[in-house]
Amino acid sequence: MSGTGYQGKKNIPHLTTERLLIKGGRVVNDDQSLYADIYVEDGLIKQVGENLIVPGGVKVIEANGCMVIPGGIDVNTCLLKPYLGSPPVDDFYQGTKAALAGGTTMIIDHVTPQPGDSLLEAFEKWQEAADKKSCCDYSLHVDIPHWHEGVKEELEQLVQDKGINSFQVYMAYKGFFQMSDSQLYESFSFLKELGAVVLVHAENGDLIAQEQSKILGMGITGPEGHPLSRPEELEAEAVFRAITLGNQVNCPVYITKVMSKSAAETVANARKKGSVVFGEPITASLATDGSHYWSKNWAKAAAFVTSPPLSPDQTTPDHLNSLLACGDLQVVGSGHCAYSTSQKAIGKDNFTLIPEGTNGVEERMGFVWDKSVAMGKMDENQFVAVTSTNAAKIFNLYPRKGRIAVGSDADIVIWDPAKIKTITAKTQQSALDYNIFEGMECRGGPVYVVSQGRIVFEEGKLQVQQGTGRFISRKPFPDIAYQRIQFRNKLMTKQGVSRGMYDGPVYDVPATPKYITPSPSAKTSPTTHQPPPIRNLHQSNFSLSGSQTDDNIPRRSGHRIVAPPGGRSNITNLG
Amino acid sequence: MSYQGKKNIPKITSERLLIKGGRIVNDDQSFYADIYMEDGVIKQIGDNLIVPGGVKTVEANGKMVIPGGIDIHTHLQMPFRGTTTVDDFSQGTKAALAGGTTMIVDHVIPEPGASLVEAFERWREWADEKTCCDYSLHVDITHWSDSTKLEVESLIKEKGVNSFQVYMAYKDLYQMSNSELYEIFTFLGEHGGIAQVHAENGEIIAEEQTRMLEMGITGPEGHVLSRPEELEAEAVFRAVTIASQTNCPLYVTRVMSKSAADIISQARKKGNVVFGEPITASLGTDGTHYWSKNWAKAASFVTSPPLSPDPTTPDYLNTLLSSGDLSVTGSAHCTFTVAQKAIGKDDFTQIPEGVNGVEERMSVIWDKAVVTGKMDENMFVAVTSTNAAKILNLYPRKGRIAVGSDSDLVIWDTDAIRTITAKTHHSAAEYNVLEGMELRGAPLLVICQGKIVLEDGNLHATSGTGRFIPCTPFPDFAYKRVKARKQMATLKAVPRGMYDGPVSEFTAMSRGGTPSASTRSSPTKAPLRNLHQSGFTLSGPEEAPIRPAGRRIVVPPGGRSNITSLS
């Protein structure tokens, strides 16, 4: 190991000319592992191989056979999402610092405009904050708080000019963010045309609202009311519905925060049937469970409040790790959204007011290693896939991110599988006064973290600088999601049956029906009660009869038209 | 043989009848015994019965004697845009009897906004005047309000209705929101009703219909294209979730597709109280006919949820019916003439929905499930009659051959072969969706209310003899488990000391808005502190010092011990 803390040309943070050689490591990508050296210059990987010819005076890191992996990508953070006007305690600086300390070199944060806000303005606000403070590269998802015609234009702009290709919609938060099925259908249809990935917060908001008032009515006001009012069935139901919508519209669906076994099963089953759906468990759902909601310590119980809630079923983390290992779930986020205990205490007398969010950006990589790889469920390549590569593919960053290859960004982590760390709020990077994983032992952790070609974490010490993170813009139509969709689009064209005109008797419908048809919504059928369209003689080769001569003579109601059994041949032409 | 005594007292006949030498098949066992009935009730069962002289005797010759079928789903004489379905209560029940079904349960469909009780009374009037066999009624809840609640309660308590259908489809007409479904299910769960659902996602259907019409698809194939089976499965899944949440038994009417049936069987495996009802059409045929070049034929198949275009569906549904994953069979008999169907000749969304099946139901199941070796004769009785009686809480009066039960019996001929055709069926419809199908198994003799109504292929039914059979709430079949779970599922709060740490300042106007749950629905947004419940009185919630917003409160890592009492 050579000298530490070499920090050249700090005054040009965005374009460093740092040169770095990582020697003797085992390069682990999602598809293979190989022993090779890596030469990095100007924030890019320039060479990968043995006996590289590099300029003199270059800084060398001896990996000593340790794993060298692509830096992690945390696809779900909320570092600026305000709750009742106050932001979480981990902002872009604090949050990305924690990310880097855990081996994550890129985050994708959620832009969360309020209903009625402009998406573009919110996006710019987030971008500004992140540009100023972020210590690692970042990108942004934009949440759609409210669906209306005006949103469409903004979405188009975000996709085409701003480099955003993922948008989140909500099936929960009734009366606030929640969208109806029709709105979801429309938003899916629209986003699909743009080539965006639809992220779904999947919980049935209507039922949650009912359960919440029931549970408050029973006098349950503590954090245990949170999981009691959001049982995992409601998550599974919404996941199922989101997938149905996705299939219907032929649009890829990405489920954020898979928290329960039944939701994960629903995703897995849908994938078996061929649906294009991705599932994202988070640090908390992979490492801990919801039994803590019943803690006697209010502050501790409240710390776990997030939506969907952690499942009280203690076998959940193990099950989710299994599905992650076998590829039924694809990506791991953290859902990092850090509200301090005093912020959480806004809901001390009413669990529905507790701000939602758990920590996990720093612990994410470690726990996936500990719970999946160290348990023998997953190999190191799959570890890279779920912590980095798959995210890069889904959000169209690959192979710039998520892979160690010539030309990729030099976001590299040297990983020590043997490192053991006890998680505690005392030593964490996050500004939180608690940690939901307090006291848990975690095997596996980063030794070196290289971000943008610079060493930012070395032997337990962080050397970061706020504002060095760049916004990474993303193009629409990621292959991993859209290639299948595009083929299916071609296959799925539907055709009507060409028939001769029906010219038999037609029952005359009174203009003001006393009884309404149980047949579908008249509102949505544009041709209700309209005179039959003019017959197109070009399409039919038969011209005997047009519309019936007696079409306008109202029949006596209740008059039955007698026709021979078996139906008479009242069809003119069978083309 | 057509002995019809005392026609002037149709409701209480003093007819006496002895069935000799039959094999009685109930849902639990089969055995050889004679049956003696009097006054429309089974009086004796056994060998060498002592019966009064001069009694009419039917020789069963070892043939199966089964409880008469119960068709749990019909729409007879259903009003539709100023007309009615062509099979009225007389025509429809005649068809039922001809097929071995001795009781029907019809759906009362009030207009949205109209009184449920009035609609119920109207249906009663129509049916009392015309039915030839006993009947009960389901009432469809087409809108939900507090007054509806009272009506539902009075229907349950005074009118003898225990099952109510709600719709998840027909947007802007009958469709209920999830919240309404939750409230209805909760209400029915408390009052011992069965929640029946028409399960299809109406919102997506509305979108798909618009899309199909825009694409220029106006024929009946548009019906099935705009209602893919996934939408049915989705709604079933959602209904199961809501029912399990509210602890209410669920009954899914018209299971038409494999995926919907799968969802039901999975839910049953997980312990949900849910019943699935495939219908004659979904068990007997498939949705490929929607693409028929003959418009009238294609339109005759239009029903919702649609028949699945997957031709393996009927076989699959029969398998699940045999294994017990699906519980009952109906016919959803709702027939329109071709002219009525032709209202939608230029727009499939206007085609009135409904297929025939009340007459063919029993034979279809015998042919598709028993003859193929999927199901035994006892299960046949269970799915055609007994389970329905149990769900309606009419068991053992109906659905069983036992002393004291109504004498609704069928002597079933397992060898009979019929070819279904509209030329010979008893329905008034010009089309039969099972046209040309050869079915093995048919009733040889049908006894309804103790009278022979079908013999040698001749029907002797009399309109107006059918009685309304009131159903009582809390059927054991559905509610025993529900009641036990209610006792177990009480939720308890965690007794904690009052949190007395710092509380962040937040603005009441909340421009930021809480991303947490609907404030609308939380009645106790800032509940007053109840000093009686807390043993601690030092600090109240209001006393937290006012801090500038955004200022972070520093506390030692790991959280400090700000909890006053740990009981």
Short mmCIF file of C-alpha atoms in Angstrom, two decimals, chain A residues 133-395:
data_model
loop_
_atom_site.label_atom_id
_atom_site.label_comp_id
_atom_site.label_asym_id
_atom_site.label_seq_id
_atom_site.Cartn_x
_atom_site.Cartn_y
_atom_site.Cartn_z
CA LYS A 133 -23.39 19.66 -2.26
CA SER A 134 -23.11 16.22 -3.75
CA CYS A 135 -19.77 14.44 -3.33
CA CYS A 136 -20.43 11.74 -5.89
CA ASP A 137 -22.15 11.51 -9.23
CA TYR A 138 -25.89 11.55 -9.08
CA SER A 139 -28.98 11.40 -11.16
CA LEU A 140 -32.59 12.13 -10.41
CA HIS A 141 -35.95 10.40 -10.59
CA VAL A 142 -38.90 12.75 -10.77
CA ASP A 143 -42.07 11.86 -8.85
CA ILE A 144 -45.36 12.74 -10.47
CA PRO A 145 -47.53 13.96 -7.62
CA HIS A 146 -50.60 14.62 -9.69
CA TRP A 147 -51.67 13.60 -13.18
CA HIS A 148 -53.16 16.17 -15.50
CA GLU A 149 -52.71 17.29 -19.07
CA GLY A 150 -50.19 19.98 -18.19
CA VAL A 151 -47.81 17.45 -16.75
CA LYS A 152 -47.32 15.84 -20.13
CA GLU A 153 -45.41 18.73 -21.59
CA GLU A 154 -43.13 18.93 -18.60
CA LEU A 155 -42.45 15.22 -18.75
CA GLU A 156 -41.56 15.47 -22.39
CA GLN A 157 -39.14 18.24 -21.62
CA LEU A 158 -37.61 16.37 -18.72
CA VAL A 159 -37.01 13.33 -20.90
CA GLN A 160 -35.80 15.14 -23.98
CA ASP A 161 -33.87 18.07 -22.58
CA LYS A 162 -33.05 17.26 -19.00
CA GLY A 163 -31.84 13.70 -19.15
CA ILE A 164 -34.44 12.12 -16.90
CA ASN A 165 -35.76 8.70 -17.85
CA SER A 166 -37.57 7.55 -14.73
CA PHE A 167 -40.67 8.83 -13.00
CA GLN A 168 -42.41 7.66 -9.90
CA VAL A 169 -46.17 7.38 -9.46
CA TYR A 170 -48.02 6.64 -6.25
CA MET A 171 -50.80 4.19 -5.58
CA ALA A 172 -50.93 5.24 -1.95
CA TYR A 173 -51.32 8.53 -0.02
CA LYS A 174 -55.00 9.00 -0.67
CA GLY A 175 -56.15 12.52 -1.30
CA PHE A 176 -52.59 13.56 -1.90
CA PHE A 177 -50.27 11.75 -4.30
CA GLN A 178 -52.51 8.83 -5.08
CA MET A 179 -53.57 8.20 -8.68
CA SER A 180 -56.65 6.33 -9.79
CA ASP A 181 -56.35 3.34 -12.07
CA SER A 182 -57.41 5.45 -15.03
CA GLN A 183 -54.74 8.01 -14.26
CA LEU A 184 -52.18 5.28 -13.87
CA TYR A 185 -53.25 3.86 -17.21
CA GLU A 186 -52.85 7.21 -18.87
CA SER A 187 -49.54 7.98 -17.23
CA PHE A 188 -48.18 4.55 -18.10
CA SER A 189 -49.29 4.97 -21.72
CA PHE A 190 -47.68 8.37 -21.93
CA LEU A 191 -44.42 7.46 -20.19
CA LYS A 192 -44.08 4.40 -22.35
CA GLU A 193 -44.20 6.55 -25.48
CA LEU A 194 -41.40 8.62 -23.99
CA GLY A 195 -39.36 5.51 -23.25
CA ALA A 196 -39.25 6.15 -19.53
CA VAL A 197 -39.15 3.69 -16.68
CA VAL A 198 -42.23 3.90 -14.49
CA LEU A 199 -41.44 3.60 -10.81
CA VAL A 200 -44.39 2.65 -8.67
CA HIS A 201 -44.96 3.14 -4.99
CA ALA A 202 -47.26 0.17 -4.63
CA GLU A 203 -49.72 0.20 -1.77
CA ASN A 204 -53.49 0.43 -1.86
CA GLY A 205 -54.06 3.94 -0.53
CA ASP A 206 -57.83 3.66 -0.28
CA LEU A 207 -57.66 0.72 2.04
CA ILE A 208 -54.84 2.25 4.05
CA ALA A 209 -56.93 5.34 4.69
CA GLN A 210 -59.77 3.13 5.91
CA GLU A 211 -57.49 1.08 8.11
CA GLN A 212 -55.82 4.16 9.55
CA SER A 213 -59.05 5.68 10.71
CA LYS A 214 -60.13 2.32 12.08
CA ILE A 215 -56.91 1.89 14.00
CA LEU A 216 -56.87 5.43 15.33
CA GLY A 217 -60.47 4.87 16.32
CA MET A 218 -59.35 1.88 18.36
CA GLY A 219 -57.00 4.14 20.26
CA ILE A 220 -53.81 2.85 18.70
CA THR A 221 -51.71 5.94 18.06
CA GLY A 222 -48.15 4.63 18.37
CA PRO A 223 -45.83 3.48 15.60
CA GLU A 224 -47.29 -0.04 15.74
CA GLY A 225 -50.36 1.47 14.12
CA HIS A 226 -48.25 2.11 11.04
CA PRO A 227 -47.71 -1.55 10.05
CA LEU A 228 -51.14 -2.50 11.42
CA SER A 229 -52.79 -0.08 9.02
CA ARG A 230 -50.59 -1.12 6.11
CA PRO A 231 -50.61 -4.93 6.12
CA GLU A 232 -48.47 -6.54 3.49
CA GLU A 233 -51.49 -7.75 1.55
CA LEU A 234 -52.18 -4.17 0.56
CA GLU A 235 -48.69 -3.95 -0.85
CA ALA A 236 -49.07 -7.20 -2.77
CA GLU A 237 -52.44 -6.11 -4.11
CA ALA A 238 -51.05 -2.87 -5.45
CA VAL A 239 -48.04 -4.62 -6.97
CA PHE A 240 -50.40 -7.00 -8.74
CA ARG A 241 -52.48 -4.12 -10.03
CA ALA A 242 -49.45 -2.15 -11.18
CA ILE A 243 -48.21 -5.16 -13.10
CA THR A 244 -51.63 -5.67 -14.68
CA LEU A 245 -51.59 -2.06 -15.80
CA GLY A 246 -48.07 -2.43 -17.10
CA ASN A 247 -49.01 -5.51 -19.10
CA GLN A 248 -52.07 -3.86 -20.44
CA VAL A 249 -50.24 -0.80 -21.63
CA ASN A 250 -47.15 -2.83 -22.50
CA CYS A 251 -44.94 -0.64 -20.36
CA PRO A 252 -42.07 -1.65 -18.10
CA VAL A 253 -42.86 -1.33 -14.40
CA TYR A 254 -40.38 -0.87 -11.60
CA ILE A 255 -41.59 -1.48 -8.05
CA THR A 256 -39.76 0.70 -5.55
CA LYS A 257 -39.33 -0.59 -2.03
CA VAL A 258 -40.31 -4.21 -2.06
CA MET A 259 -40.85 -4.78 1.63
CA SER A 260 -42.77 -8.00 2.03
CA LYS A 261 -42.67 -11.60 0.94
CA SER A 262 -46.03 -11.45 -0.76
CA ALA A 263 -45.13 -8.38 -2.81
CA ALA A 264 -41.86 -10.03 -3.84
CA GLU A 265 -43.71 -13.22 -4.76
CA THR A 266 -46.09 -11.23 -6.91
CA VAL A 267 -43.17 -9.68 -8.78
CA ALA A 268 -41.50 -13.06 -9.19
CA ASN A 269 -44.68 -14.70 -10.51
CA ALA A 270 -45.24 -11.90 -12.98
CA ARG A 271 -41.70 -12.23 -14.30
CA LYS A 272 -42.28 -15.93 -14.81
CA LYS A 273 -45.28 -15.05 -16.94
CA GLY A 274 -43.13 -12.70 -19.00
CA SER A 275 -44.06 -9.31 -17.59
CA VAL A 276 -41.39 -6.65 -17.83
CA VAL A 277 -41.20 -5.78 -14.16
CA PHE A 278 -38.36 -4.96 -11.80
CA GLY A 279 -38.35 -5.17 -8.04
CA GLU A 280 -36.24 -3.13 -5.66
CA PRO A 281 -35.84 -4.28 -2.07
CA ILE A 282 -34.11 -1.79 0.17
CA THR A 283 -31.43 -2.04 2.83
CA ALA A 284 -33.98 -2.08 5.61
CA SER A 285 -36.15 -4.82 4.12
CA LEU A 286 -33.10 -6.98 3.42
CA ALA A 287 -31.51 -6.59 6.83
CA THR A 288 -34.19 -6.09 9.44
CA ASP A 289 -37.88 -6.63 10.06
CA GLY A 290 -40.92 -4.87 11.43
CA SER A 291 -40.99 -6.40 14.89
CA HIS A 292 -39.37 -3.20 16.20
CA TYR A 293 -42.57 -1.26 15.64
CA TRP A 294 -43.70 -2.80 18.88
CA SER A 295 -40.66 -1.54 20.77
CA LYS A 296 -41.46 0.11 24.08
CA ASN A 297 -39.08 2.85 23.15
CA TRP A 298 -41.18 5.25 21.07
CA ALA A 299 -38.18 6.84 19.37
CA LYS A 300 -36.82 3.50 18.31
CA ALA A 301 -40.17 2.28 17.04
CA ALA A 302 -40.71 5.51 15.12
CA ALA A 303 -37.29 5.25 13.49
CA PHE A 304 -38.52 2.23 11.53
CA VAL A 305 -41.53 4.00 10.09
CA THR A 306 -41.38 3.88 6.32
CA SER A 307 -43.85 2.95 3.61
CA PRO A 308 -44.54 0.24 2.71
CA PRO A 309 -43.66 -0.76 6.26
CA LEU A 310 -41.13 -3.38 7.21
CA SER A 311 -42.91 -6.69 7.52
CA PRO A 312 -43.44 -7.96 11.06
CA ASP A 313 -42.75 -11.41 9.63
CA GLN A 314 -39.20 -12.14 10.73
CA THR A 315 -38.48 -14.49 7.88
CA THR A 316 -38.93 -11.68 5.37
CA PRO A 317 -35.31 -10.49 5.04
CA ASP A 318 -34.08 -14.00 4.38
CA HIS A 319 -36.74 -14.57 1.75
CA LEU A 320 -36.07 -11.29 -0.02
CA ASN A 321 -32.37 -12.07 -0.10
CA SER A 322 -33.14 -15.43 -1.71
CA LEU A 323 -35.21 -13.80 -4.43
CA LEU A 324 -32.52 -11.20 -4.95
CA ALA A 325 -29.94 -13.94 -5.32
CA CYS A 326 -31.96 -15.88 -7.88
CA GLY A 327 -32.67 -12.80 -9.96
CA ASP A 328 -36.39 -12.43 -9.23
CA LEU A 329 -35.60 -9.10 -7.61
CA GLN A 330 -33.03 -7.06 -9.48
CA VAL A 331 -31.85 -3.94 -7.75
CA VAL A 332 -31.12 -2.80 -4.23
CA GLY A 333 -31.79 0.74 -3.12
CA SER A 334 -31.65 2.21 0.33
CA GLY A 335 -34.78 4.33 0.49
CA HIS A 336 -32.51 6.54 2.59
CA CYS A 337 -34.62 9.34 3.96
CA ALA A 338 -33.30 10.53 7.27
CA TYR A 339 -35.56 12.40 9.66
CA SER A 340 -34.28 13.05 13.14
CA THR A 341 -36.07 11.79 16.20
CA SER A 342 -37.50 15.21 16.89
CA GLN A 343 -38.86 15.34 13.35
CA LYS A 344 -40.33 11.90 13.78
CA ALA A 345 -41.87 13.11 17.03
CA ILE A 346 -44.28 15.28 15.10
CA GLY A 347 -46.31 12.09 15.03
CA LYS A 348 -45.88 11.20 18.66
CA ASP A 349 -49.62 11.25 19.25
CA ASN A 350 -50.67 10.01 15.85
CA PHE A 351 -48.68 7.53 13.84
CA THR A 352 -50.05 8.82 10.55
CA LEU A 353 -48.07 12.02 11.07
CA ILE A 354 -44.72 10.37 11.65
CA PRO A 355 -42.46 11.34 8.74
CA GLU A 356 -41.57 8.24 6.78
CA GLY A 357 -38.11 7.04 5.99
CA THR A 358 -35.26 4.89 7.19
CA ASN A 359 -31.52 5.12 6.83
CA GLY A 360 -29.49 2.68 4.76
CA VAL A 361 -27.36 4.40 2.13
CA GLU A 362 -24.16 3.60 3.97
CA GLU A 363 -25.09 0.10 5.05
CA ARG A 364 -26.59 -1.07 1.74
CA MET A 365 -23.61 -2.81 0.14
CA GLY A 366 -22.45 -4.29 3.41
CA PHE A 367 -25.76 -5.90 4.25
CA VAL A 368 -26.25 -7.38 0.80
CA TRP A 369 -22.84 -8.95 1.21
CA ASP A 370 -23.55 -10.09 4.74
CA LYS A 371 -27.06 -11.42 4.20
CA SER A 372 -26.67 -12.84 0.70
CA VAL A 373 -23.08 -13.53 -0.25
CA ALA A 374 -21.72 -14.50 3.14
CA MET A 375 -24.78 -16.73 3.61
CA GLY A 376 -23.98 -18.58 0.39
CA LYS A 377 -27.10 -17.43 -1.44
CA MET A 378 -25.33 -15.27 -3.98
CA ASP A 379 -21.97 -15.18 -5.74
CA GLU A 380 -19.80 -12.12 -6.08
CA ASN A 381 -20.87 -11.47 -9.66
CA GLN A 382 -24.52 -11.40 -8.74
CA PHE A 383 -23.53 -9.10 -5.87
CA VAL A 384 -22.16 -6.65 -8.40
CA ALA A 385 -25.25 -7.08 -10.53
CA VAL A 386 -27.74 -6.23 -7.79
CA THR A 387 -25.74 -3.45 -6.17
CA SER A 388 -24.62 -1.72 -9.34
CA THR A 389 -24.87 -3.22 -12.83
CA ASN A 390 -28.61 -3.88 -13.00
CA ALA A 391 -29.36 -0.38 -11.78
CA ALA A 392 -27.07 1.03 -14.46
CA LYS A 393 -28.82 -1.05 -17.11
CA ILE A 394 -32.36 -0.24 -16.06
CA PHE A 395 -31.66 3.47 -15.86
#
